[in-house]
Amino acid sequence: MFTKGKQILLAAVAAAPLMASGAWADGLMTIIVNDPSNPYWFTEGAVAKATAEELGYETTVGAHKGDTNTESTLIDTAITNQAKAIILDPANADGSIGAVKKAVDAGIPVFLVNAEINQSGLAKAQLVSNNAQGAALGALQWVEVVGDEGKYVELFGAPSDNNAQTRSNGYETVLTQYPDLEKVAMEVADWDRTKGYNKMQSMLQANSDINAVISGNDEMALGAIAALKEAGKLEGMTIGGFDGSPDAVEAVKAGEMAYTVLQPVAVFSEEAVRQADHFIKTGELKVAEEKQLFDCMIINADNADKYSAPFVLSE
């Protein structure tokens, strides 16, 4: 459970850059995230760092920004520095397999968070949001707001990340049950707010009669909101997001976004570090299953005021 104490730790970590910490008793734990300029990935790194330091490790936090060459270099550095374990959000479902194998061959256990690789038996664990469950949850909430007819567009995440297709498939499974809901366009925006803005502009020009947007993450949805505002089309538009980012929650409170699907990134980032610590100290896995799914939750106007810390919804 992501505790109140850990929320305070996270706030302290957020005030400083993600970088190496001082020497600790239990060795080095290397944490590699995607891009900390995105609040979701920042939280992932910050929580992992805070948890590892609480357990007595020195930490380094690096970012590959979706580039497998950078990721490989960061893994090489972890090997050179004799890291006790690596917490990795992989850059690419296929392209990251080699980097993980390299670490494993060097005797360093790897615990994956947020995204998967397309090979089992390499990482000690793959801890991810239950994206299929979250997408179905989001799509059902979206239909509840939109109704059973209308024209809509979809913003799709990075194709190299299995989460993008899983979420899109989850949306499709629900929305195709409503024959009068017509998806008129879908664009890839790579999880990015600026690309979401640009793609929304293009789709709006070609489809001026749409009344809803469903997005694979919050950053793309927030970009779409900016484009719709600029075009004077936001009023009456339903936008659904995915992540539970602070900006998205504020957009829900402001009535600009109907909902966001909260990914429990703070929970599984902490848990990955605790599982790594257990393995380092005992040589045994804390959880037998390699792939571990963490259910998502809906944040909407009814419960947005219970959002108490980045990616945490209070009871």
PDB file of C-alpha atoms in Angstrom:
ATOM      1  CA  MET A   1       0.000   0.000   0.000  1.00  0.00           C
ATOM      2  CA  PHE A   2       1.268   3.470  -0.857  1.00  0.00           C
ATOM      3  CA  THR A   3       1.474   5.014   2.609  1.00  0.00           C
ATOM      4  CA  LYS A   4       1.126   8.560   3.948  1.00  0.00           C
ATOM      5  CA  GLY A   5       4.801   8.454   4.873  1.00  0.00           C
ATOM      6  CA  LYS A   6       5.720   7.540   1.323  1.00  0.00           C
ATOM      7  CA  GLN A   7       3.662  10.493   0.046  1.00  0.00           C
ATOM      8  CA  ILE A   8       5.858  12.783   2.179  1.00  0.00           C
ATOM      9  CA  LEU A   9       8.987  11.067   0.880  1.00  0.00           C
ATOM     10  CA  LEU A  10       7.760  11.498  -2.689  1.00  0.00           C
ATOM     11  CA  ALA A  11       7.171  15.209  -2.106  1.00  0.00           C
ATOM     12  CA  ALA A  12      10.729  15.573  -0.872  1.00  0.00           C
ATOM     13  CA  VAL A  13      12.133  13.640  -3.829  1.00  0.00           C
ATOM     14  CA  ALA A  14      10.090  15.750  -6.247  1.00  0.00           C
ATOM     15  CA  ALA A  15      11.923  18.848  -5.043  1.00  0.00           C
ATOM     16  CA  ALA A  16      15.252  17.449  -6.278  1.00  0.00           C
ATOM     17  CA  PRO A  17      16.419  16.131  -9.669  1.00  0.00           C
ATOM     18  CA  LEU A  18      16.397  12.392 -10.340  1.00  0.00           C
ATOM     19  CA  MET A  19      20.077  11.555  -9.924  1.00  0.00           C
ATOM     20  CA  ALA A  20      22.563   9.576  -7.858  1.00  0.00           C
ATOM     21  CA  SER A  21      22.272   9.606  -4.079  1.00  0.00           C
ATOM     22  CA  GLY A  22      24.946   9.195  -1.444  1.00  0.00           C
ATOM     23  CA  ALA A  23      26.516   5.869  -0.445  1.00  0.00           C
ATOM     24  CA  TRP A  24      24.328   3.491   1.553  1.00  0.00           C
ATOM     25  CA  ALA A  25      24.908   0.147   3.207  1.00  0.00           C
ATOM     26  CA  ASP A  26      23.152  -2.259   0.874  1.00  0.00           C
ATOM     27  CA  GLY A  27      24.644  -1.295  -2.494  1.00  0.00           C
ATOM     28  CA  LEU A  28      23.279   0.321  -5.627  1.00  0.00           C
ATOM     29  CA  MET A  29      19.802  -0.020  -7.114  1.00  0.00           C
ATOM     30  CA  THR A  30      19.525   1.386 -10.648  1.00  0.00           C
ATOM     31  CA  ILE A  31      16.160   2.783 -11.735  1.00  0.00           C
ATOM     32  CA  ILE A  32      15.493   3.479 -15.419  1.00  0.00           C
ATOM     33  CA  VAL A  33      12.297   5.241 -16.523  1.00  0.00           C
ATOM     34  CA  ASN A  34      11.025   6.585 -19.811  1.00  0.00           C
ATOM     35  CA  ASP A  35      10.791  10.391 -19.670  1.00  0.00           C
ATOM     36  CA  PRO A  36      10.505  12.192 -16.300  1.00  0.00           C
ATOM     37  CA  SER A  37       9.144  15.324 -17.983  1.00  0.00           C
ATOM     38  CA  ASN A  38       5.881  13.326 -18.039  1.00  0.00           C
ATOM     39  CA  PRO A  39       4.447  13.374 -14.475  1.00  0.00           C
ATOM     40  CA  TYR A  40       3.510   9.701 -14.697  1.00  0.00           C
ATOM     41  CA  TRP A  41       7.071   8.576 -15.396  1.00  0.00           C
ATOM     42  CA  PHE A  42       8.471  11.117 -12.942  1.00  0.00           C
ATOM     43  CA  THR A  43       6.316   9.614 -10.200  1.00  0.00           C
ATOM     44  CA  GLU A  44       7.439   6.116 -11.204  1.00  0.00           C
ATOM     45  CA  GLY A  45      11.102   7.068 -10.747  1.00  0.00           C
ATOM     46  CA  ALA A  46      10.553   9.168  -7.638  1.00  0.00           C
ATOM     47  CA  VAL A  47       8.604   6.475  -5.778  1.00  0.00           C
ATOM     48  CA  ALA A  48      11.103   3.758  -6.715  1.00  0.00           C
ATOM     49  CA  LYS A  49      13.974   5.999  -5.587  1.00  0.00           C
ATOM     50  CA  ALA A  50      12.312   6.898  -2.279  1.00  0.00           C
ATOM     51  CA  THR A  51      11.492   3.259  -1.542  1.00  0.00           C
ATOM     52  CA  ALA A  52      14.998   2.026  -2.366  1.00  0.00           C
ATOM     53  CA  GLU A  53      16.591   4.682  -0.159  1.00  0.00           C
ATOM     54  CA  GLU A  54      14.173   3.861   2.665  1.00  0.00           C
ATOM     55  CA  LEU A  55      15.434   0.273   2.411  1.00  0.00           C
ATOM     56  CA  GLY A  56      19.069   1.392   2.561  1.00  0.00           C
ATOM     57  CA  TYR A  57      20.242   1.451  -1.060  1.00  0.00           C
ATOM     58  CA  GLU A  58      22.165   4.001  -3.037  1.00  0.00           C
ATOM     59  CA  THR A  59      20.167   4.911  -6.154  1.00  0.00           C
ATOM     60  CA  THR A  60      20.626   6.258  -9.633  1.00  0.00           C
ATOM     61  CA  VAL A  61      17.650   7.219 -11.773  1.00  0.00           C
ATOM     62  CA  GLY A  62      18.127   7.452 -15.539  1.00  0.00           C
ATOM     63  CA  ALA A  63      15.782   8.047 -18.482  1.00  0.00           C
ATOM     64  CA  HIS A  64      15.890   6.459 -21.937  1.00  0.00           C
ATOM     65  CA  LYS A  65      13.041   8.549 -23.436  1.00  0.00           C
ATOM     66  CA  GLY A  66      11.916   5.614 -25.542  1.00  0.00           C
ATOM     67  CA  ASP A  67      15.317   5.103 -27.193  1.00  0.00           C
ATOM     68  CA  THR A  68      16.665   1.547 -26.958  1.00  0.00           C
ATOM     69  CA  ASN A  69      20.270   2.662 -27.575  1.00  0.00           C
ATOM     70  CA  THR A  70      20.109   5.006 -24.581  1.00  0.00           C
ATOM     71  CA  GLU A  71      18.474   2.233 -22.584  1.00  0.00           C
ATOM     72  CA  SER A  72      21.304  -0.150 -23.501  1.00  0.00           C
ATOM     73  CA  THR A  73      23.908   2.407 -22.414  1.00  0.00           C
ATOM     74  CA  LEU A  74      22.135   2.879 -19.069  1.00  0.00           C
ATOM     75  CA  ILE A  75      22.120  -0.894 -18.563  1.00  0.00           C
ATOM     76  CA  ASP A  76      25.867  -0.994 -19.373  1.00  0.00           C
ATOM     77  CA  THR A  77      26.453   1.667 -16.710  1.00  0.00           C
ATOM     78  CA  ALA A  78      24.442  -0.328 -14.176  1.00  0.00           C
ATOM     79  CA  ILE A  79      26.554  -3.401 -14.940  1.00  0.00           C
ATOM     80  CA  THR A  80      29.801  -1.410 -14.621  1.00  0.00           C
ATOM     81  CA  ASN A  81      28.596   0.034 -11.305  1.00  0.00           C
ATOM     82  CA  GLN A  82      27.722  -3.465 -10.068  1.00  0.00           C
ATOM     83  CA  ALA A  83      24.100  -2.653  -9.331  1.00  0.00           C
ATOM     84  CA  LYS A  84      22.369  -5.103  -7.017  1.00  0.00           C
ATOM     85  CA  ALA A  85      19.169  -4.845  -9.087  1.00  0.00           C
ATOM     86  CA  ILE A  86      17.653  -2.842 -11.939  1.00  0.00           C
ATOM     87  CA  ILE A  87      14.121  -1.420 -11.904  1.00  0.00           C
ATOM     88  CA  LEU A  88      13.299  -0.812 -15.577  1.00  0.00           C
ATOM     89  CA  ASP A  89      10.389   0.664 -17.503  1.00  0.00           C
ATOM     90  CA  PRO A  90      11.337  -0.864 -20.871  1.00  0.00           C
ATOM     91  CA  ALA A  91      11.610   1.319 -23.951  1.00  0.00           C
ATOM     92  CA  ASN A  92      10.256  -1.244 -26.394  1.00  0.00           C
ATOM     93  CA  ALA A  93       8.400  -4.536 -26.027  1.00  0.00           C
ATOM     94  CA  ASP A  94      10.769  -6.267 -28.471  1.00  0.00           C
ATOM     95  CA  GLY A  95      13.728  -3.883 -28.590  1.00  0.00           C
ATOM     96  CA  SER A  96      14.384  -3.978 -24.838  1.00  0.00           C
ATOM     97  CA  ILE A  97      14.788  -7.760 -24.653  1.00  0.00           C
ATOM     98  CA  GLY A  98      18.509  -7.561 -25.480  1.00  0.00           C
ATOM     99  CA  ALA A  99      19.178  -4.973 -22.765  1.00  0.00           C
ATOM    100  CA  VAL A 100      17.371  -7.057 -20.144  1.00  0.00           C
ATOM    101  CA  LYS A 101      19.254 -10.188 -21.230  1.00  0.00           C
ATOM    102  CA  LYS A 102      22.556  -8.322 -20.972  1.00  0.00           C
ATOM    103  CA  ALA A 103      21.831  -7.388 -17.358  1.00  0.00           C
ATOM    104  CA  VAL A 104      20.667 -10.884 -16.484  1.00  0.00           C
ATOM    105  CA  ASP A 105      23.792 -12.418 -18.063  1.00  0.00           C
ATOM    106  CA  ALA A 106      25.834 -10.090 -15.832  1.00  0.00           C
ATOM    107  CA  GLY A 107      24.071 -11.517 -12.789  1.00  0.00           C
ATOM    108  CA  ILE A 108      21.842  -8.503 -12.115  1.00  0.00           C
ATOM    109  CA  PRO A 109      18.145  -9.209 -11.475  1.00  0.00           C
ATOM    110  CA  VAL A 110      15.764  -7.003 -13.456  1.00  0.00           C
ATOM    111  CA  PHE A 111      12.285  -6.011 -12.301  1.00  0.00           C
ATOM    112  CA  LEU A 112      10.125  -4.407 -14.992  1.00  0.00           C
ATOM    113  CA  VAL A 113       7.490  -1.791 -14.241  1.00  0.00           C
ATOM    114  CA  ASN A 114       4.681  -0.216 -16.270  1.00  0.00           C
ATOM    115  CA  ALA A 115       5.501  -1.830 -19.636  1.00  0.00           C
ATOM    116  CA  GLU A 116       6.216  -5.394 -20.687  1.00  0.00           C
ATOM    117  CA  ILE A 117       8.735  -7.130 -22.895  1.00  0.00           C
ATOM    118  CA  ASN A 118       7.677  -9.866 -25.303  1.00  0.00           C
ATOM    119  CA  GLN A 119       9.721 -12.575 -23.629  1.00  0.00           C
ATOM    120  CA  SER A 120       9.106 -14.309 -20.337  1.00  0.00           C
ATOM    121  CA  GLY A 121      11.728 -15.870 -18.103  1.00  0.00           C
ATOM    122  CA  LEU A 122      14.262 -13.024 -18.286  1.00  0.00           C
ATOM    123  CA  ALA A 123      12.962 -10.425 -15.854  1.00  0.00           C
ATOM    124  CA  LYS A 124      12.290 -11.573 -12.300  1.00  0.00           C
ATOM    125  CA  ALA A 125       8.957  -9.778 -12.443  1.00  0.00           C
ATOM    126  CA  GLN A 126       6.866  -7.588 -14.734  1.00  0.00           C
ATOM    127  CA  LEU A 127       4.624  -5.328 -12.658  1.00  0.00           C
ATOM    128  CA  VAL A 128       2.105  -3.433 -14.800  1.00  0.00           C
ATOM    129  CA  SER A 129      -1.283  -1.821 -14.677  1.00  0.00           C
ATOM    130  CA  ASN A 130      -4.127  -4.074 -15.721  1.00  0.00           C
ATOM    131  CA  ASN A 131      -4.493  -2.169 -18.958  1.00  0.00           C
ATOM    132  CA  ALA A 132      -7.281  -4.332 -20.365  1.00  0.00           C
ATOM    133  CA  GLN A 133      -9.337  -3.875 -17.188  1.00  0.00           C
ATOM    134  CA  GLY A 134      -8.564  -0.152 -17.097  1.00  0.00           C
ATOM    135  CA  ALA A 135      -9.492   0.345 -20.750  1.00  0.00           C
ATOM    136  CA  ALA A 136     -12.816  -1.465 -20.320  1.00  0.00           C
ATOM    137  CA  LEU A 137     -13.513   0.581 -17.194  1.00  0.00           C
ATOM    138  CA  GLY A 138     -12.737   3.791 -19.067  1.00  0.00           C
ATOM    139  CA  ALA A 139     -14.792   2.864 -22.105  1.00  0.00           C
ATOM    140  CA  LEU A 140     -17.820   2.060 -19.957  1.00  0.00           C
ATOM    141  CA  GLN A 141     -17.484   5.431 -18.197  1.00  0.00           C
ATOM    142  CA  TRP A 142     -17.082   7.132 -21.579  1.00  0.00           C
ATOM    143  CA  VAL A 143     -20.306   5.534 -22.910  1.00  0.00           C
ATOM    144  CA  GLU A 144     -22.139   6.530 -19.766  1.00  0.00           C
ATOM    145  CA  VAL A 145     -21.319  10.170 -20.545  1.00  0.00           C
ATOM    146  CA  VAL A 146     -21.506  10.128 -24.356  1.00  0.00           C
ATOM    147  CA  GLY A 147     -24.534   7.872 -24.714  1.00  0.00           C
ATOM    148  CA  ASP A 148     -25.002   5.128 -27.265  1.00  0.00           C
ATOM    149  CA  GLU A 149     -24.672   7.195 -30.422  1.00  0.00           C
ATOM    150  CA  GLY A 150     -22.324   9.784 -31.864  1.00  0.00           C
ATOM    151  CA  LYS A 151     -19.101  10.265 -33.802  1.00  0.00           C
ATOM    152  CA  TYR A 152     -15.756  10.111 -32.062  1.00  0.00           C
ATOM    153  CA  VAL A 153     -12.004   9.949 -32.596  1.00  0.00           C
ATOM    154  CA  GLU A 154      -9.257   8.049 -30.789  1.00  0.00           C
ATOM    155  CA  LEU A 155      -5.729   9.079 -29.853  1.00  0.00           C
ATOM    156  CA  PHE A 156      -3.376   6.081 -29.839  1.00  0.00           C
ATOM    157  CA  GLY A 157      -0.129   5.855 -27.843  1.00  0.00           C
ATOM    158  CA  ALA A 158       3.327   4.677 -28.916  1.00  0.00           C
ATOM    159  CA  PRO A 159       3.044   1.547 -31.101  1.00  0.00           C
ATOM    160  CA  SER A 160       6.291   0.179 -29.613  1.00  0.00           C
ATOM    161  CA  ASP A 161       4.536  -0.066 -26.225  1.00  0.00           C
ATOM    162  CA  ASN A 162       2.137  -3.012 -25.862  1.00  0.00           C
ATOM    163  CA  ASN A 163       0.023  -0.889 -23.520  1.00  0.00           C
ATOM    164  CA  ALA A 164      -1.111   1.262 -26.453  1.00  0.00           C
ATOM    165  CA  GLN A 165      -2.656  -1.647 -28.345  1.00  0.00           C
ATOM    166  CA  THR A 166      -4.064  -3.242 -25.196  1.00  0.00           C
ATOM    167  CA  ARG A 167      -5.901  -0.050 -24.283  1.00  0.00           C
ATOM    168  CA  SER A 168      -7.157   0.483 -27.825  1.00  0.00           C
ATOM    169  CA  ASN A 169      -8.392  -3.111 -27.953  1.00  0.00           C
ATOM    170  CA  GLY A 170     -10.144  -2.618 -24.625  1.00  0.00           C
ATOM    171  CA  TYR A 171     -11.914   0.460 -25.918  1.00  0.00           C
ATOM    172  CA  GLU A 172     -12.878  -1.354 -29.117  1.00  0.00           C
ATOM    173  CA  THR A 173     -14.327  -4.344 -27.259  1.00  0.00           C
ATOM    174  CA  VAL A 174     -16.744  -2.111 -25.366  1.00  0.00           C
ATOM    175  CA  LEU A 175     -17.545   0.545 -27.959  1.00  0.00           C
ATOM    176  CA  THR A 176     -18.281  -1.841 -30.829  1.00  0.00           C
ATOM    177  CA  GLN A 177     -21.219  -3.102 -28.805  1.00  0.00           C
ATOM    178  CA  TYR A 178     -22.914   0.203 -29.664  1.00  0.00           C
ATOM    179  CA  PRO A 179     -23.504   0.268 -33.437  1.00  0.00           C
ATOM    180  CA  ASP A 180     -24.525   3.930 -33.443  1.00  0.00           C
ATOM    181  CA  LEU A 181     -21.167   5.001 -32.008  1.00  0.00           C
ATOM    182  CA  GLU A 182     -18.954   5.652 -35.020  1.00  0.00           C
ATOM    183  CA  LYS A 183     -15.185   6.010 -34.778  1.00  0.00           C
ATOM    184  CA  VAL A 184     -14.353   8.332 -37.671  1.00  0.00           C
ATOM    185  CA  ALA A 185     -10.594   8.652 -37.126  1.00  0.00           C
ATOM    186  CA  MET A 186      -7.680   7.345 -35.074  1.00  0.00           C
ATOM    187  CA  GLU A 187      -4.231   8.924 -34.908  1.00  0.00           C
ATOM    188  CA  VAL A 188      -0.970   7.878 -33.248  1.00  0.00           C
ATOM    189  CA  ALA A 189       0.306  10.578 -30.873  1.00  0.00           C
ATOM    190  CA  ASP A 190       3.014   8.627 -28.999  1.00  0.00           C
ATOM    191  CA  TRP A 191       1.766   9.476 -25.473  1.00  0.00           C
ATOM    192  CA  ASP A 192       2.769  13.133 -26.118  1.00  0.00           C
ATOM    193  CA  ARG A 193       0.737  16.283 -25.353  1.00  0.00           C
ATOM    194  CA  THR A 194       2.045  18.332 -28.272  1.00  0.00           C
ATOM    195  CA  LYS A 195       1.407  15.490 -30.705  1.00  0.00           C
ATOM    196  CA  GLY A 196      -2.058  15.055 -29.206  1.00  0.00           C
ATOM    197  CA  TYR A 197      -2.718  18.737 -29.906  1.00  0.00           C
ATOM    198  CA  ASN A 198      -1.470  18.493 -33.497  1.00  0.00           C
ATOM    199  CA  LYS A 199      -3.309  15.245 -34.262  1.00  0.00           C
ATOM    200  CA  MET A 200      -6.530  16.604 -32.754  1.00  0.00           C
ATOM    201  CA  GLN A 201      -6.300  19.663 -34.963  1.00  0.00           C
ATOM    202  CA  SER A 202      -5.975  17.455 -38.052  1.00  0.00           C
ATOM    203  CA  MET A 203      -8.829  15.149 -37.060  1.00  0.00           C
ATOM    204  CA  LEU A 204     -11.076  18.086 -36.211  1.00  0.00           C
ATOM    205  CA  GLN A 205     -10.487  19.687 -39.589  1.00  0.00           C
ATOM    206  CA  ALA A 206     -11.520  16.458 -41.316  1.00  0.00           C
ATOM    207  CA  ASN A 207     -14.380  15.636 -38.909  1.00  0.00           C
ATOM    208  CA  SER A 208     -16.041  18.800 -37.642  1.00  0.00           C
ATOM    209  CA  ASP A 209     -19.142  16.940 -36.407  1.00  0.00           C
ATOM    210  CA  ILE A 210     -17.514  14.747 -33.753  1.00  0.00           C
ATOM    211  CA  ASN A 211     -18.753  14.942 -30.179  1.00  0.00           C
ATOM    212  CA  ALA A 212     -16.205  12.839 -28.266  1.00  0.00           C
ATOM    213  CA  VAL A 213     -12.545  11.856 -27.933  1.00  0.00           C
ATOM    214  CA  ILE A 214     -11.144   8.746 -26.270  1.00  0.00           C
ATOM    215  CA  SER A 215      -7.429   8.766 -25.558  1.00  0.00           C
ATOM    216  CA  GLY A 216      -4.799   6.187 -24.665  1.00  0.00           C
ATOM    217  CA  ASN A 217      -3.282   8.502 -22.049  1.00  0.00           C
ATOM    218  CA  ASP A 218      -3.805  11.829 -20.306  1.00  0.00           C
ATOM    219  CA  GLU A 219      -1.047  13.754 -22.062  1.00  0.00           C
ATOM    220  CA  MET A 220      -2.605  13.158 -25.492  1.00  0.00           C
ATOM    221  CA  ALA A 221      -6.056  13.966 -24.084  1.00  0.00           C
ATOM    222  CA  LEU A 222      -4.788  17.241 -22.614  1.00  0.00           C
ATOM    223  CA  GLY A 223      -3.303  18.134 -26.001  1.00  0.00           C
ATOM    224  CA  ALA A 224      -6.683  17.411 -27.570  1.00  0.00           C
ATOM    225  CA  ILE A 225      -8.392  19.672 -25.032  1.00  0.00           C
ATOM    226  CA  ALA A 226      -6.033  22.522 -25.942  1.00  0.00           C
ATOM    227  CA  ALA A 227      -6.806  22.062 -29.656  1.00  0.00           C
ATOM    228  CA  LEU A 228     -10.557  21.923 -29.027  1.00  0.00           C
ATOM    229  CA  LYS A 229     -10.413  25.061 -26.881  1.00  0.00           C
ATOM    230  CA  GLU A 230      -8.516  26.896 -29.575  1.00  0.00           C
ATOM    231  CA  ALA A 231     -11.106  25.867 -32.171  1.00  0.00           C
ATOM    232  CA  GLY A 232     -14.012  26.809 -29.897  1.00  0.00           C
ATOM    233  CA  LYS A 233     -15.219  23.206 -29.921  1.00  0.00           C
ATOM    234  CA  LEU A 234     -14.653  22.084 -26.336  1.00  0.00           C
ATOM    235  CA  GLU A 235     -18.162  22.810 -25.055  1.00  0.00           C
ATOM    236  CA  GLY A 236     -20.317  19.701 -25.341  1.00  0.00           C
ATOM    237  CA  MET A 237     -17.320  17.495 -26.147  1.00  0.00           C
ATOM    238  CA  THR A 238     -16.613  14.380 -24.041  1.00  0.00           C
ATOM    239  CA  ILE A 239     -12.927  13.566 -23.510  1.00  0.00           C
ATOM    240  CA  GLY A 240     -11.666  10.490 -21.678  1.00  0.00           C
ATOM    241  CA  GLY A 241      -8.077   9.970 -20.564  1.00  0.00           C
ATOM    242  CA  PHE A 242      -5.885   7.303 -19.002  1.00  0.00           C
ATOM    243  CA  ASP A 243      -3.167   7.609 -16.293  1.00  0.00           C
ATOM    244  CA  GLY A 244      -4.624   9.714 -13.498  1.00  0.00           C
ATOM    245  CA  SER A 245      -2.097  12.541 -13.874  1.00  0.00           C
ATOM    246  CA  PRO A 246      -2.415  15.712 -11.755  1.00  0.00           C
ATOM    247  CA  ASP A 247      -3.200  17.878 -14.806  1.00  0.00           C
ATOM    248  CA  ALA A 248      -5.880  15.445 -15.935  1.00  0.00           C
ATOM    249  CA  VAL A 249      -7.498  15.445 -12.499  1.00  0.00           C
ATOM    250  CA  GLU A 250      -7.574  19.245 -12.599  1.00  0.00           C
ATOM    251  CA  ALA A 251      -9.194  19.031 -16.044  1.00  0.00           C
ATOM    252  CA  VAL A 252     -11.825  16.676 -14.594  1.00  0.00           C
ATOM    253  CA  LYS A 253     -12.492  19.127 -11.763  1.00  0.00           C
ATOM    254  CA  ALA A 254     -12.783  21.959 -14.297  1.00  0.00           C
ATOM    255  CA  GLY A 255     -15.316  19.999 -16.363  1.00  0.00           C
ATOM    256  CA  GLU A 256     -13.001  19.810 -19.389  1.00  0.00           C
ATOM    257  CA  MET A 257     -12.353  16.064 -19.149  1.00  0.00           C
ATOM    258  CA  ALA A 258     -15.069  13.569 -18.290  1.00  0.00           C
ATOM    259  CA  TYR A 259     -12.758  11.144 -16.479  1.00  0.00           C
ATOM    260  CA  THR A 260      -9.294   9.665 -16.331  1.00  0.00           C
ATOM    261  CA  VAL A 261      -8.363   6.056 -15.598  1.00  0.00           C
ATOM    262  CA  LEU A 262      -5.960   6.030 -12.645  1.00  0.00           C
ATOM    263  CA  GLN A 263      -2.975   3.729 -13.092  1.00  0.00           C
ATOM    264  CA  PRO A 264      -1.546   2.715  -9.703  1.00  0.00           C
ATOM    265  CA  VAL A 265       2.016   3.604 -10.739  1.00  0.00           C
ATOM    266  CA  ALA A 266       2.962   4.656  -7.207  1.00  0.00           C
ATOM    267  CA  VAL A 267       1.829   1.259  -5.900  1.00  0.00           C
ATOM    268  CA  PHE A 268       3.594  -1.000  -8.380  1.00  0.00           C
ATOM    269  CA  SER A 269       6.774   1.106  -8.450  1.00  0.00           C
ATOM    270  CA  GLU A 270       7.097   0.714  -4.683  1.00  0.00           C
ATOM    271  CA  GLU A 271       6.247  -2.969  -4.874  1.00  0.00           C
ATOM    272  CA  ALA A 272       8.867  -3.629  -7.581  1.00  0.00           C
ATOM    273  CA  VAL A 273      11.591  -2.210  -5.345  1.00  0.00           C
ATOM    274  CA  ARG A 274      10.395  -4.223  -2.349  1.00  0.00           C
ATOM    275  CA  GLN A 275      10.401  -7.389  -4.451  1.00  0.00           C
ATOM    276  CA  ALA A 276      13.908  -6.583  -5.699  1.00  0.00           C
ATOM    277  CA  ASP A 277      15.069  -6.043  -2.111  1.00  0.00           C
ATOM    278  CA  HIS A 278      13.561  -9.369  -1.063  1.00  0.00           C
ATOM    279  CA  PHE A 279      15.332 -11.167  -3.911  1.00  0.00           C
ATOM    280  CA  ILE A 280      18.688  -9.481  -3.172  1.00  0.00           C
ATOM    281  CA  LYS A 281      18.505 -10.512   0.489  1.00  0.00           C
ATOM    282  CA  THR A 282      17.061 -14.011   0.156  1.00  0.00           C
ATOM    283  CA  GLY A 283      17.769 -15.190  -3.391  1.00  0.00           C
ATOM    284  CA  GLU A 284      14.083 -16.043  -3.641  1.00  0.00           C
ATOM    285  CA  LEU A 285      11.155 -14.387  -5.364  1.00  0.00           C
ATOM    286  CA  LYS A 286       8.648 -12.656  -3.109  1.00  0.00           C
ATOM    287  CA  VAL A 287       5.902 -13.288  -5.694  1.00  0.00           C
ATOM    288  CA  ALA A 288       5.985 -16.450  -7.828  1.00  0.00           C
ATOM    289  CA  GLU A 289       4.203 -15.010 -10.865  1.00  0.00           C
ATOM    290  CA  GLU A 290       6.406 -13.067 -13.262  1.00  0.00           C
ATOM    291  CA  LYS A 291       3.598 -10.946 -14.711  1.00  0.00           C
ATOM    292  CA  GLN A 292       1.662  -9.110 -12.021  1.00  0.00           C
ATOM    293  CA  LEU A 293      -1.365  -6.971 -12.858  1.00  0.00           C
ATOM    294  CA  PHE A 294      -2.554  -4.016 -10.761  1.00  0.00           C
ATOM    295  CA  ASP A 295      -6.138  -2.890 -11.284  1.00  0.00           C
ATOM    296  CA  CYS A 296      -6.977   0.655 -12.357  1.00  0.00           C
ATOM    297  CA  MET A 297      -9.676   2.994 -11.012  1.00  0.00           C
ATOM    298  CA  ILE A 298     -11.857   5.734 -12.482  1.00  0.00           C
ATOM    299  CA  ILE A 299     -11.419   9.348 -11.427  1.00  0.00           C
ATOM    300  CA  ASN A 300     -14.409  11.485 -12.377  1.00  0.00           C
ATOM    301  CA  ALA A 301     -16.269  14.493 -11.018  1.00  0.00           C
ATOM    302  CA  ASP A 302     -17.697  12.367  -8.203  1.00  0.00           C
ATOM    303  CA  ASN A 303     -14.366  11.438  -6.606  1.00  0.00           C
ATOM    304  CA  ALA A 304     -11.724  13.810  -8.014  1.00  0.00           C
ATOM    305  CA  ASP A 305     -11.560  15.656  -4.691  1.00  0.00           C
ATOM    306  CA  LYS A 306     -10.191  12.451  -3.095  1.00  0.00           C
ATOM    307  CA  TYR A 307      -7.070  12.599  -5.246  1.00  0.00           C
ATOM    308  CA  SER A 308      -4.495  13.354  -2.557  1.00  0.00           C
ATOM    309  CA  ALA A 309      -1.077  12.807  -4.188  1.00  0.00           C
ATOM    310  CA  PRO A 310       0.274  12.087  -7.668  1.00  0.00           C
ATOM    311  CA  PHE A 311      -1.457   8.928  -8.886  1.00  0.00           C
ATOM    312  CA  VAL A 312      -3.038   8.138  -5.503  1.00  0.00           C
ATOM    313  CA  LEU A 313      -6.777   8.065  -4.831  1.00  0.00           C
ATOM    314  CA  SER A 314      -7.662   8.120  -1.124  1.00  0.00           C
ATOM    315  CA  GLU A 315     -10.190   5.700   0.319  1.00  0.00           C
TER     316      GLU A 315
END
